[in-house]
PDB file of C-alpha atoms in Angstrom:
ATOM      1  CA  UNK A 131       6.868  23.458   3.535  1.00 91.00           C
ATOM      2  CA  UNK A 132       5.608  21.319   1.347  1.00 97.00           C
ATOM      3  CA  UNK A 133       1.757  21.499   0.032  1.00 97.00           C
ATOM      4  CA  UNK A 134      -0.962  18.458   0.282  1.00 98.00           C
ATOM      5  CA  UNK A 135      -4.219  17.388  -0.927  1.00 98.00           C
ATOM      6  CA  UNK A 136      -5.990  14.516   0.363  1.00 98.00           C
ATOM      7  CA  UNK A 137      -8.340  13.040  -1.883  1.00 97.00           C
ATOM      8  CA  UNK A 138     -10.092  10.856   0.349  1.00 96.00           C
ATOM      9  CA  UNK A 139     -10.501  13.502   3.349  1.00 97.00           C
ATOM     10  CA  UNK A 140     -13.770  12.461   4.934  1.00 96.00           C
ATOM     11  CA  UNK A 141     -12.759   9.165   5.229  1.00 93.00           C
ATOM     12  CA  UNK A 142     -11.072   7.484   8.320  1.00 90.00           C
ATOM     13  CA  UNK A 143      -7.582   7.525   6.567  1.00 92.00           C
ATOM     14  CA  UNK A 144      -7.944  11.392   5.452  1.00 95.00           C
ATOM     15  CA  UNK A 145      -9.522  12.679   8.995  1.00 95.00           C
ATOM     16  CA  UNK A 146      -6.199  10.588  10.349  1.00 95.00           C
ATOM     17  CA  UNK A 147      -3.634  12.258   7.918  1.00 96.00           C
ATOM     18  CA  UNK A 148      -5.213  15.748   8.456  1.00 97.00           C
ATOM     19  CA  UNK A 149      -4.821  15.110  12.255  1.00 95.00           C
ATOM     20  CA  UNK A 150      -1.042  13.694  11.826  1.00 95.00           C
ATOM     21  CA  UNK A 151       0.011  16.622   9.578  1.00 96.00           C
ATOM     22  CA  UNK A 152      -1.369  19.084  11.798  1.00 95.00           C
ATOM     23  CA  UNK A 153       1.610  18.550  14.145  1.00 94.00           C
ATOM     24  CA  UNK A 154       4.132  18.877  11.628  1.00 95.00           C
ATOM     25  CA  UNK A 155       6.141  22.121  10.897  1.00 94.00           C
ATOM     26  CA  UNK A 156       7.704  19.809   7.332  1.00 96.00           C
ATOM     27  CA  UNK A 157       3.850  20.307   5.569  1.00 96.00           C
ATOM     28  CA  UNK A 158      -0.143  21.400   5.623  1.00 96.00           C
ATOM     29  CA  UNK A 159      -2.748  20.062   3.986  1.00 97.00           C
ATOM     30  CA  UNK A 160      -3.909  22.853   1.884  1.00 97.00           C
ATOM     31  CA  UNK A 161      -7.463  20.982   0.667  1.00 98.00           C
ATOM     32  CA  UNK A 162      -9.068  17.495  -0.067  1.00 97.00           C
ATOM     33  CA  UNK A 163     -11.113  15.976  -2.668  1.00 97.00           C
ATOM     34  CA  UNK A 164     -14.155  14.031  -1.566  1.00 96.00           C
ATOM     35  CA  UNK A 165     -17.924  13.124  -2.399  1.00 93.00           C
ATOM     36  CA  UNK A 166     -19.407  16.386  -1.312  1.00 93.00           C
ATOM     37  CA  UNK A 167     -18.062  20.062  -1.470  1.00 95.00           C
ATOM     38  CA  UNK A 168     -17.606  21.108   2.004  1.00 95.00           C
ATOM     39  CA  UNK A 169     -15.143  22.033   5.052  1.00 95.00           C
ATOM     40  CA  UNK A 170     -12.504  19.652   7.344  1.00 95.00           C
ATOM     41  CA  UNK A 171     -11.842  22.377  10.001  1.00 93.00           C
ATOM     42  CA  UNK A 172     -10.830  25.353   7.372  1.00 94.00           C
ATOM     43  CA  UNK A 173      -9.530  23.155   4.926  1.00 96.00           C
ATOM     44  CA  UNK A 174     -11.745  23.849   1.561  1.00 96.00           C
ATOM     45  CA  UNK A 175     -12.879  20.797   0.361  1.00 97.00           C
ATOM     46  CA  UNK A 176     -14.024  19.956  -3.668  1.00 96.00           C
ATOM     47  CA  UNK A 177     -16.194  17.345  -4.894  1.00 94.00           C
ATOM     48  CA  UNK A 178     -13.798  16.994  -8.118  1.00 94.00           C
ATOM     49  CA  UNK A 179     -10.384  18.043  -8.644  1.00 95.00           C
ATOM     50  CA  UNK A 180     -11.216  20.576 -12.043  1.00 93.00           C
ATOM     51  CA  UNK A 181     -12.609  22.683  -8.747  1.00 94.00           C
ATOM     52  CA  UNK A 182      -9.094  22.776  -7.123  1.00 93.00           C
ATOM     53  CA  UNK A 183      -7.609  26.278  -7.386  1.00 89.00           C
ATOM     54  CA  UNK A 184      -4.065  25.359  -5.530  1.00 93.00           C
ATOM     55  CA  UNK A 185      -1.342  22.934  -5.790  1.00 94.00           C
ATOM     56  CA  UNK A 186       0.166  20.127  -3.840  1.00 97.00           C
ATOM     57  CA  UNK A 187       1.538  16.722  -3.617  1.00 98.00           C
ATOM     58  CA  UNK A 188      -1.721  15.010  -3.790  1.00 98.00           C
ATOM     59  CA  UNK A 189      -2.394  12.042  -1.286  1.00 98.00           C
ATOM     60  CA  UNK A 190      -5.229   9.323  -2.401  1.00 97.00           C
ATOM     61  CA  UNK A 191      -6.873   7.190   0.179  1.00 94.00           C
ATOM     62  CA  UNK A 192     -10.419   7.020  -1.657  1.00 93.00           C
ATOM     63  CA  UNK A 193     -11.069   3.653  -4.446  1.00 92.00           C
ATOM     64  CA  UNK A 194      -9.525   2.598  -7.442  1.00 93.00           C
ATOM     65  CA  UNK A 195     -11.303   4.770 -10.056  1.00 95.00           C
ATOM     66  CA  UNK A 196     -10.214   7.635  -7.565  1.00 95.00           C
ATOM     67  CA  UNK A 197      -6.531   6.953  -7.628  1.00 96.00           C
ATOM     68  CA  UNK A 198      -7.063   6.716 -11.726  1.00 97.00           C
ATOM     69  CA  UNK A 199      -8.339   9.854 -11.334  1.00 97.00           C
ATOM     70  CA  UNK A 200      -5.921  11.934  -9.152  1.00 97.00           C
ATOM     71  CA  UNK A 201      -3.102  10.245 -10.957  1.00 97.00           C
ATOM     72  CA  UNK A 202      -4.466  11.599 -14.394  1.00 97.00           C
ATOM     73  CA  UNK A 203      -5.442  15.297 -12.837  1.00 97.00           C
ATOM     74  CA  UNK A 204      -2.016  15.267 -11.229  1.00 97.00           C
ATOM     75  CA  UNK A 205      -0.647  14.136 -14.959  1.00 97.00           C
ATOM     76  CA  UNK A 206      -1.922  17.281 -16.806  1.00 97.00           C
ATOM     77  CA  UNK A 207      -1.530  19.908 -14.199  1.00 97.00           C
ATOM     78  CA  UNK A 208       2.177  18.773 -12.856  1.00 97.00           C
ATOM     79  CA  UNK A 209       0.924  17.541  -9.075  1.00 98.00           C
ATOM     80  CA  UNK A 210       2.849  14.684  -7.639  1.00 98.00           C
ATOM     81  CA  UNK A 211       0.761  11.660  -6.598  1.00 98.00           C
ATOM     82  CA  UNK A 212       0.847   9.349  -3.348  1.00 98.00           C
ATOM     83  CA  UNK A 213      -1.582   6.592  -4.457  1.00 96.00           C
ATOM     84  CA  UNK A 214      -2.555   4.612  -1.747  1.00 92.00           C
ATOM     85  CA  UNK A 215      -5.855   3.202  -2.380  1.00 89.00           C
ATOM     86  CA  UNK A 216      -6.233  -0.694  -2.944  1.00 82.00           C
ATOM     87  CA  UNK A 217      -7.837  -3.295  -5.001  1.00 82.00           C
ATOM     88  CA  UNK A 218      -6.982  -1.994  -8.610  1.00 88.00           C
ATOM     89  CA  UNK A 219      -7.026  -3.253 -11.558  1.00 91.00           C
ATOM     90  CA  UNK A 220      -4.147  -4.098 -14.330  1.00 91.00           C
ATOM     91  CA  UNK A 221      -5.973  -1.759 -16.168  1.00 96.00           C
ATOM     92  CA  UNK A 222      -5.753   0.619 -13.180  1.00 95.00           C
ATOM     93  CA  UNK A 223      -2.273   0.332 -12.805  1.00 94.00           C
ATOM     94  CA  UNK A 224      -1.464   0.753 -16.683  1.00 96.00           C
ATOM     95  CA  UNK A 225      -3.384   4.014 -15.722  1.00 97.00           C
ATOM     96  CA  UNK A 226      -0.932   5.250 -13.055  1.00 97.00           C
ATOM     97  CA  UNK A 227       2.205   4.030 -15.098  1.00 96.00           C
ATOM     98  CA  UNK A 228       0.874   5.780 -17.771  1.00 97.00           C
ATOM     99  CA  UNK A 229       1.154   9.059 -15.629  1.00 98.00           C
ATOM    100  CA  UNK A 230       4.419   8.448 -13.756  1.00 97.00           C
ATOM    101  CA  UNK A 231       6.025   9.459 -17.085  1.00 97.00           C
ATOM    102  CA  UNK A 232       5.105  13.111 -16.544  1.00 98.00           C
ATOM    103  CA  UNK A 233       4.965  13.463 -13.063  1.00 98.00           C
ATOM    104  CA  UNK A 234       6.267  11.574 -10.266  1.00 97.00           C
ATOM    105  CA  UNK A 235       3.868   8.455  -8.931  1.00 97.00           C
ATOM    106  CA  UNK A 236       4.246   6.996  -5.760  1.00 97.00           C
ATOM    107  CA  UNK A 237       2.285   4.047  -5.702  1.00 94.00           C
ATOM    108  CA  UNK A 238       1.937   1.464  -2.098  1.00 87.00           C
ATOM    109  CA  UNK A 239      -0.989  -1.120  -1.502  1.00 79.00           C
ATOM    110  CA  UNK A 240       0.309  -0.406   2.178  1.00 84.00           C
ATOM    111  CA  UNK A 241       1.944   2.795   3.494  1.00 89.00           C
ATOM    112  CA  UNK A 242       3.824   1.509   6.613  1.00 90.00           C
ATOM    113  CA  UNK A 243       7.480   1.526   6.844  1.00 88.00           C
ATOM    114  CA  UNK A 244       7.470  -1.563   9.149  1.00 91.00           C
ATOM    115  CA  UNK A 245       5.246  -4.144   6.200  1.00 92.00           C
ATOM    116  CA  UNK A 246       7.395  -3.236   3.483  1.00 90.00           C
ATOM    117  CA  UNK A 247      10.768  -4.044   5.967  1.00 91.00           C
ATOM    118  CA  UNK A 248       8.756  -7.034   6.255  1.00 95.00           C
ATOM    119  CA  UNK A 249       8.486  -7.446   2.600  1.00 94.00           C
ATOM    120  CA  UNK A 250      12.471  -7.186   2.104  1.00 91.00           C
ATOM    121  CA  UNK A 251      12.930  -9.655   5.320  1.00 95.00           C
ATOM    122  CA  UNK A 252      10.313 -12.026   3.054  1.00 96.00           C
ATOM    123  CA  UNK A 253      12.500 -11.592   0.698  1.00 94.00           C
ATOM    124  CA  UNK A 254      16.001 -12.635   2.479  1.00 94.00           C
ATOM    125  CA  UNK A 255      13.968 -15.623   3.513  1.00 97.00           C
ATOM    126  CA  UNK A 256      12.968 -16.694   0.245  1.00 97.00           C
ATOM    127  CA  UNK A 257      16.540 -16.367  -1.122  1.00 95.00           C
ATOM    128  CA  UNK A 258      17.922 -18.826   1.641  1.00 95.00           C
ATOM    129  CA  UNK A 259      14.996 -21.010   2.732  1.00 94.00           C
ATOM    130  CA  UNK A 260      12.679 -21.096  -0.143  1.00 82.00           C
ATOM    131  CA  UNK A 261      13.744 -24.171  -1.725  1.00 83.00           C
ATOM    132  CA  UNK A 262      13.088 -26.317   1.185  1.00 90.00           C
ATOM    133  CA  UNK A 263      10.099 -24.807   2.977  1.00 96.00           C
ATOM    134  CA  UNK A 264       6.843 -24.075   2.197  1.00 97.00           C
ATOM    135  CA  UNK A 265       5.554 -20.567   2.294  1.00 97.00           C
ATOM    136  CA  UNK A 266       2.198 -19.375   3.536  1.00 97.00           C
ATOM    137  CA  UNK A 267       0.840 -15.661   3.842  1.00 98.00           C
ATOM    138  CA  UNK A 268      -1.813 -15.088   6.235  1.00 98.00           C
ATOM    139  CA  UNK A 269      -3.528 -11.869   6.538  1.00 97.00           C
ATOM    140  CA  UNK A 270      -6.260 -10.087   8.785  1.00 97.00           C
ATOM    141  CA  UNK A 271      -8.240  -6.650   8.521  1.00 95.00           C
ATOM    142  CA  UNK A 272     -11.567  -5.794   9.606  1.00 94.00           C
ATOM    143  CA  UNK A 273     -14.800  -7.050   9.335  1.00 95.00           C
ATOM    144  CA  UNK A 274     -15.948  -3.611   6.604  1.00 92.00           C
ATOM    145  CA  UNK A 275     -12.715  -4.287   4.026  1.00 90.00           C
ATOM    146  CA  UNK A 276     -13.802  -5.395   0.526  1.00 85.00           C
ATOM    147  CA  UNK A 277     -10.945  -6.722  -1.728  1.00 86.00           C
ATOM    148  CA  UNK A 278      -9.455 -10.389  -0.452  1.00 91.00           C
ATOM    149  CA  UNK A 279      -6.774 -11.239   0.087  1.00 93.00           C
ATOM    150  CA  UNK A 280      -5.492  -7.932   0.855  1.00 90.00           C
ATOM    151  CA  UNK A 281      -3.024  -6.053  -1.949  1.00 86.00           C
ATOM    152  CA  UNK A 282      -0.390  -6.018   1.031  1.00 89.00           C
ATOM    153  CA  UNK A 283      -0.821  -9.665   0.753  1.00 94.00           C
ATOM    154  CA  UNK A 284      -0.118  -9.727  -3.028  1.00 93.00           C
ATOM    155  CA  UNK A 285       2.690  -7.738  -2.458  1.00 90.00           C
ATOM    156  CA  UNK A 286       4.271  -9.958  -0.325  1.00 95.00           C
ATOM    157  CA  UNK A 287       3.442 -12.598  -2.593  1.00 97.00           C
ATOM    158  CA  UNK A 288       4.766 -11.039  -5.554  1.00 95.00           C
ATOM    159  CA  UNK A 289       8.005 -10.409  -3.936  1.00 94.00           C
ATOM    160  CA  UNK A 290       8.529 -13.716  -2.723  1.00 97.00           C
ATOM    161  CA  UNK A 291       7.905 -15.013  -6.136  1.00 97.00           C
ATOM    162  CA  UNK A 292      10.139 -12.635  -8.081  1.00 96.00           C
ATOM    163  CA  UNK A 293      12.735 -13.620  -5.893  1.00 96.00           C
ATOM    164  CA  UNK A 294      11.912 -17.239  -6.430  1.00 96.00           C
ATOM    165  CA  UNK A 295      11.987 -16.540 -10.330  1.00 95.00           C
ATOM    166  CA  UNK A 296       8.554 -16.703 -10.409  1.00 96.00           C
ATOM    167  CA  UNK A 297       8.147 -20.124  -9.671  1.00 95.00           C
ATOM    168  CA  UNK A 298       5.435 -20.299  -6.789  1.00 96.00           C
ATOM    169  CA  UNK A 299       1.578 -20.411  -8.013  1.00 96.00           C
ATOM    170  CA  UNK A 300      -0.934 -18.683  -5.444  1.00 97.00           C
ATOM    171  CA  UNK A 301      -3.625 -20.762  -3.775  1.00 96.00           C
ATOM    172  CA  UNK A 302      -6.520 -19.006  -1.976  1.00 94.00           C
ATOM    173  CA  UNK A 303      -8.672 -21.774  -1.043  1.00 86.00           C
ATOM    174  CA  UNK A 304      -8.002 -25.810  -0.555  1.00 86.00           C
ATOM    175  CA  UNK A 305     -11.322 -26.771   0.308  1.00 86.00           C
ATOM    176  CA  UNK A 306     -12.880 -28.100  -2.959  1.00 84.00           C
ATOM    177  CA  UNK A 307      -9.386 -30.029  -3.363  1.00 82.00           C
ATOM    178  CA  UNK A 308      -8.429 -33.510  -1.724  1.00 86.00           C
ATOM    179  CA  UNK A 309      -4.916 -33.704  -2.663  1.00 88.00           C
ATOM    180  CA  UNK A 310      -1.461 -33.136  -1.268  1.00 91.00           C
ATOM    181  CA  UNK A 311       0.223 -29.446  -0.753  1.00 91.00           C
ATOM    182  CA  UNK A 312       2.060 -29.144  -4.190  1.00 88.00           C
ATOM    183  CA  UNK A 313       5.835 -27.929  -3.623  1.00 87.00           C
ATOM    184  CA  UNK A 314       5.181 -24.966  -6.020  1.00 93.00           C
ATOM    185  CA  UNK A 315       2.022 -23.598  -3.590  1.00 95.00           C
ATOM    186  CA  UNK A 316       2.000 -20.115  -2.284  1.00 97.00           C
ATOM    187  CA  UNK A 317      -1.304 -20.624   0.486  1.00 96.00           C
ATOM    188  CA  UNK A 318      -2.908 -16.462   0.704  1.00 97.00           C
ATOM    189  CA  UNK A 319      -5.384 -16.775   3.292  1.00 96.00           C
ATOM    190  CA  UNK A 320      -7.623 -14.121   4.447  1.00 96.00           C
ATOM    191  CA  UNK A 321      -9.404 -13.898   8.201  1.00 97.00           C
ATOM    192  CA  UNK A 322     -12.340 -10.724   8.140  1.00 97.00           C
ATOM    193  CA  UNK A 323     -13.419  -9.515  11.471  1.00 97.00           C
ATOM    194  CA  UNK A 324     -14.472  -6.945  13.899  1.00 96.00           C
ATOM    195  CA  UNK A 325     -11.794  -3.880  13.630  1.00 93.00           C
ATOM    196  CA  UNK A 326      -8.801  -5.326  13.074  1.00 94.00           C
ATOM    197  CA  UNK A 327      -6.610  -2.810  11.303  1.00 89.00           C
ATOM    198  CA  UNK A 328      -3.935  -4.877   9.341  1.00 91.00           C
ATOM    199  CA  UNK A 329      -1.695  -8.147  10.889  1.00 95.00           C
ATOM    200  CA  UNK A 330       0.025 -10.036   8.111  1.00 97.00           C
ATOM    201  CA  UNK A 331       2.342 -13.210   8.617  1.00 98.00           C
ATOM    202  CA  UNK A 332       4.160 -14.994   6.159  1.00 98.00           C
ATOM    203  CA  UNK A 333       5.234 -18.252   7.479  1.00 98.00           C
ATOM    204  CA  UNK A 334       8.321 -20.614   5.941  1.00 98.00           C
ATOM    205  CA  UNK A 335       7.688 -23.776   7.210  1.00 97.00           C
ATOM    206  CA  UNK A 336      10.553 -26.783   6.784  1.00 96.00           C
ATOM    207  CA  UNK A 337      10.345 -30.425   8.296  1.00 93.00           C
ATOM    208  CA  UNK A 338      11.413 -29.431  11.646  1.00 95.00           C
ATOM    209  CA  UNK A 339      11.021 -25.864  12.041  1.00 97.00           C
ATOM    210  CA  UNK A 340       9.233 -22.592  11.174  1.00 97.00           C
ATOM    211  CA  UNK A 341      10.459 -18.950  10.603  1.00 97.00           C
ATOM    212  CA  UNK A 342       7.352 -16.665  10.647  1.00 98.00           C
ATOM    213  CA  UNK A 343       7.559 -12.949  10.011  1.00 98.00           C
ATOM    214  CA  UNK A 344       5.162 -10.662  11.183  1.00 97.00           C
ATOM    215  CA  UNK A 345       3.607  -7.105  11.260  1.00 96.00           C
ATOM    216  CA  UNK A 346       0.484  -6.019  13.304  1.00 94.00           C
ATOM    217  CA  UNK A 347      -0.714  -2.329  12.984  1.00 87.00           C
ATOM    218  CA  UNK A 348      -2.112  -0.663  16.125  1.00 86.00           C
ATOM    219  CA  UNK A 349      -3.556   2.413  14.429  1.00 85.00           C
ATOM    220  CA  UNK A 350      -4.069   3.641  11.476  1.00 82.00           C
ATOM    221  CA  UNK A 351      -1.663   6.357  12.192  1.00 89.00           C
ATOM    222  CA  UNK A 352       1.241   3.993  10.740  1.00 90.00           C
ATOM    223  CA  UNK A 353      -0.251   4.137   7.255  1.00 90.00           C
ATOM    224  CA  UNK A 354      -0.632   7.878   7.498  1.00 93.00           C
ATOM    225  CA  UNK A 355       2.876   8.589   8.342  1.00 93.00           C
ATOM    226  CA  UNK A 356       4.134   6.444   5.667  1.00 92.00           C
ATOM    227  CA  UNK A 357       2.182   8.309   2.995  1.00 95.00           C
ATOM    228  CA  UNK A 358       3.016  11.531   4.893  1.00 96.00           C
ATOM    229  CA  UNK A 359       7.185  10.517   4.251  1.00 92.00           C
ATOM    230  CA  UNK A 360       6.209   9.551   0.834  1.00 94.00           C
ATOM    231  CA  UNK A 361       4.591  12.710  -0.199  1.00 96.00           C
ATOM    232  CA  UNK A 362       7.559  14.931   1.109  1.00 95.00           C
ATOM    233  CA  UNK A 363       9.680  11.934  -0.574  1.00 94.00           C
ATOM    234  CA  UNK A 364       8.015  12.128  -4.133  1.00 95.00           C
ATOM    235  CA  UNK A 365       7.409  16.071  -4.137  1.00 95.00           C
ATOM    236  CA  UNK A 366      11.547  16.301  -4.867  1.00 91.00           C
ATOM    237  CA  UNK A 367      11.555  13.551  -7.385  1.00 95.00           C
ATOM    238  CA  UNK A 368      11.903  13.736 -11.183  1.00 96.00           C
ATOM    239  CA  UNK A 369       8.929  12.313 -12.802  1.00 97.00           C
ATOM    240  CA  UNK A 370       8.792   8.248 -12.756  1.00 96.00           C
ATOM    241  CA  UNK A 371       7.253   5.520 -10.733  1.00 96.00           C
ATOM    242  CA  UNK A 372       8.109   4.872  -7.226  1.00 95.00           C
ATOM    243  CA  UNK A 373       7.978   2.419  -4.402  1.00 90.00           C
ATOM    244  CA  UNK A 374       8.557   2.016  -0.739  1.00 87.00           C
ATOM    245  CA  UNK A 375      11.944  -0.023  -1.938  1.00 85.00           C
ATOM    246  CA  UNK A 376      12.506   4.042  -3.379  1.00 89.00           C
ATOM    247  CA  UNK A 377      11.998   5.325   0.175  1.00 87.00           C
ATOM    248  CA  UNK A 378      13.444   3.000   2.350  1.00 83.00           C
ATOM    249  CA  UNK A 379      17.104   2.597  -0.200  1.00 77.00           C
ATOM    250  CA  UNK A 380      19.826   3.816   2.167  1.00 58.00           C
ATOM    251  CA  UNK A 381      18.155   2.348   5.539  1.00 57.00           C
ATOM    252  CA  UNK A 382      18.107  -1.186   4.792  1.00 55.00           C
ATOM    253  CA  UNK A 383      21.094  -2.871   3.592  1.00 54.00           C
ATOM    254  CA  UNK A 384      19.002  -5.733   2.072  1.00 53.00           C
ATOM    255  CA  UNK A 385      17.191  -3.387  -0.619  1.00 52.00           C
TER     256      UNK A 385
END
């Protein structure tokens, strides 16, 4: 059985992970981490982690200066971390690589197993098509998210353009430009509106034809269970930093 804490609990993410792990017999969420000291059901929750008097894998789905701070609590007291929150910084992420090397960091801008198979199909593509056709990612979340483009977005991004040996420069906006697409453009667009949870499409588009790849999320119950397998993933691991291409080795061929 393995122990979590969801920083983040109050929030539509943590009230969906508490629900999901609630029907599981593999873990239990033994308290969260949120604004205000309180109760989810008889879970204890504490406005700031030096209040926590138990251990866990912890789970963040709260902002970046959250995740900075679970991953350096989680450095000094020896707790696993699942960071899931988006829109950090370089600075940020120094922060979390800084703690992977005494515990073990699992870090996602998107929990679901099905985007990041989409991320390795992106991949594939790139390696066979992406000389010839252009590549645009197009994503779409609802109408309250802050950071654009999404980081799932980025991530797709950045893997097509590792592949491509970083060749690909990323446009976000064409309107202030009269000119021709450029053959080294990567087009990220983002669409904002009423309560779409996540859709992402990445489309490779030759003279004649066009592949598109693409991943819609009904629920936010996808992202949970994604962070849920990561947390009993990362609990077992030697200290480090990890990524879905961690998880999902073994079950896709490609990775």
């Amino acid at each position: 059985m393995t122990d979590i804490i969801i920083q983040g609990i109050y929030g539509r993410m943590g009230r969906t992970l508490v629900e999901k792990i609630s029907t599981r017999e593999d873990c239990h969420v033994v308290a969260g981490v949120d604004r205000e000291s309180g109760h989810v059901g008889d879970i204890p929750v504490y406005n700031e982690f030096a209040q926590l008097s138990c251990k866990g894998v912890i789970i963040d789905f709260s902002s970046p200066a959250g995740a900075v701070a679970a991953a350096t609590y989680g450095a000094e007291h020896g707790l696993p971390c699942v960071i899931c929150s988006t829109g950090l910084s370089k600075e940020d992420e120094a922060a979390l690589e800084a703690a992977s090397a005494k515990i073990p960091v699992f870090r996602s801008a998107n929990m679901s197993l099905g985007v990041n198979v989409l991320i390795e199909l992106a991949r594939q593509a790139t390696r066979v098509l992406g000389g010839e056709f252009d590549i645009e990612i197009v994503e779409k979340h609802h109408r309250n998210k802050l950071d654009a483009p999404s980081g799932t977005a980025l991530m797709i991004a950045d893997a097509i353009n590792a592949e491509a040996g970083g060749k690909y420069e990323y446009v976000y906006d064409r309107s202030q430009v009269r000119q021709k697409r450029g053959a080294q453009e990567l087009g990220i667009s983002a669409v904002r509106g009423g309560g779409i949870v996540g859709e992402h499409e990445v489309l490779f588009c030759g003279p004649e034809e066009v592949v598109t790849l693409h991943h819609s999320a009904g629920s936010r119950g996808v992202f949970a269970d994604g962070a849920i397998q990561a947390a009993l993933y990362v609990a077992n691991q030697q200290p480090g930093y990890y990524t879905m291409t961690d998880l999902l080795r073994g079950k896709l061929p490609c990775v």
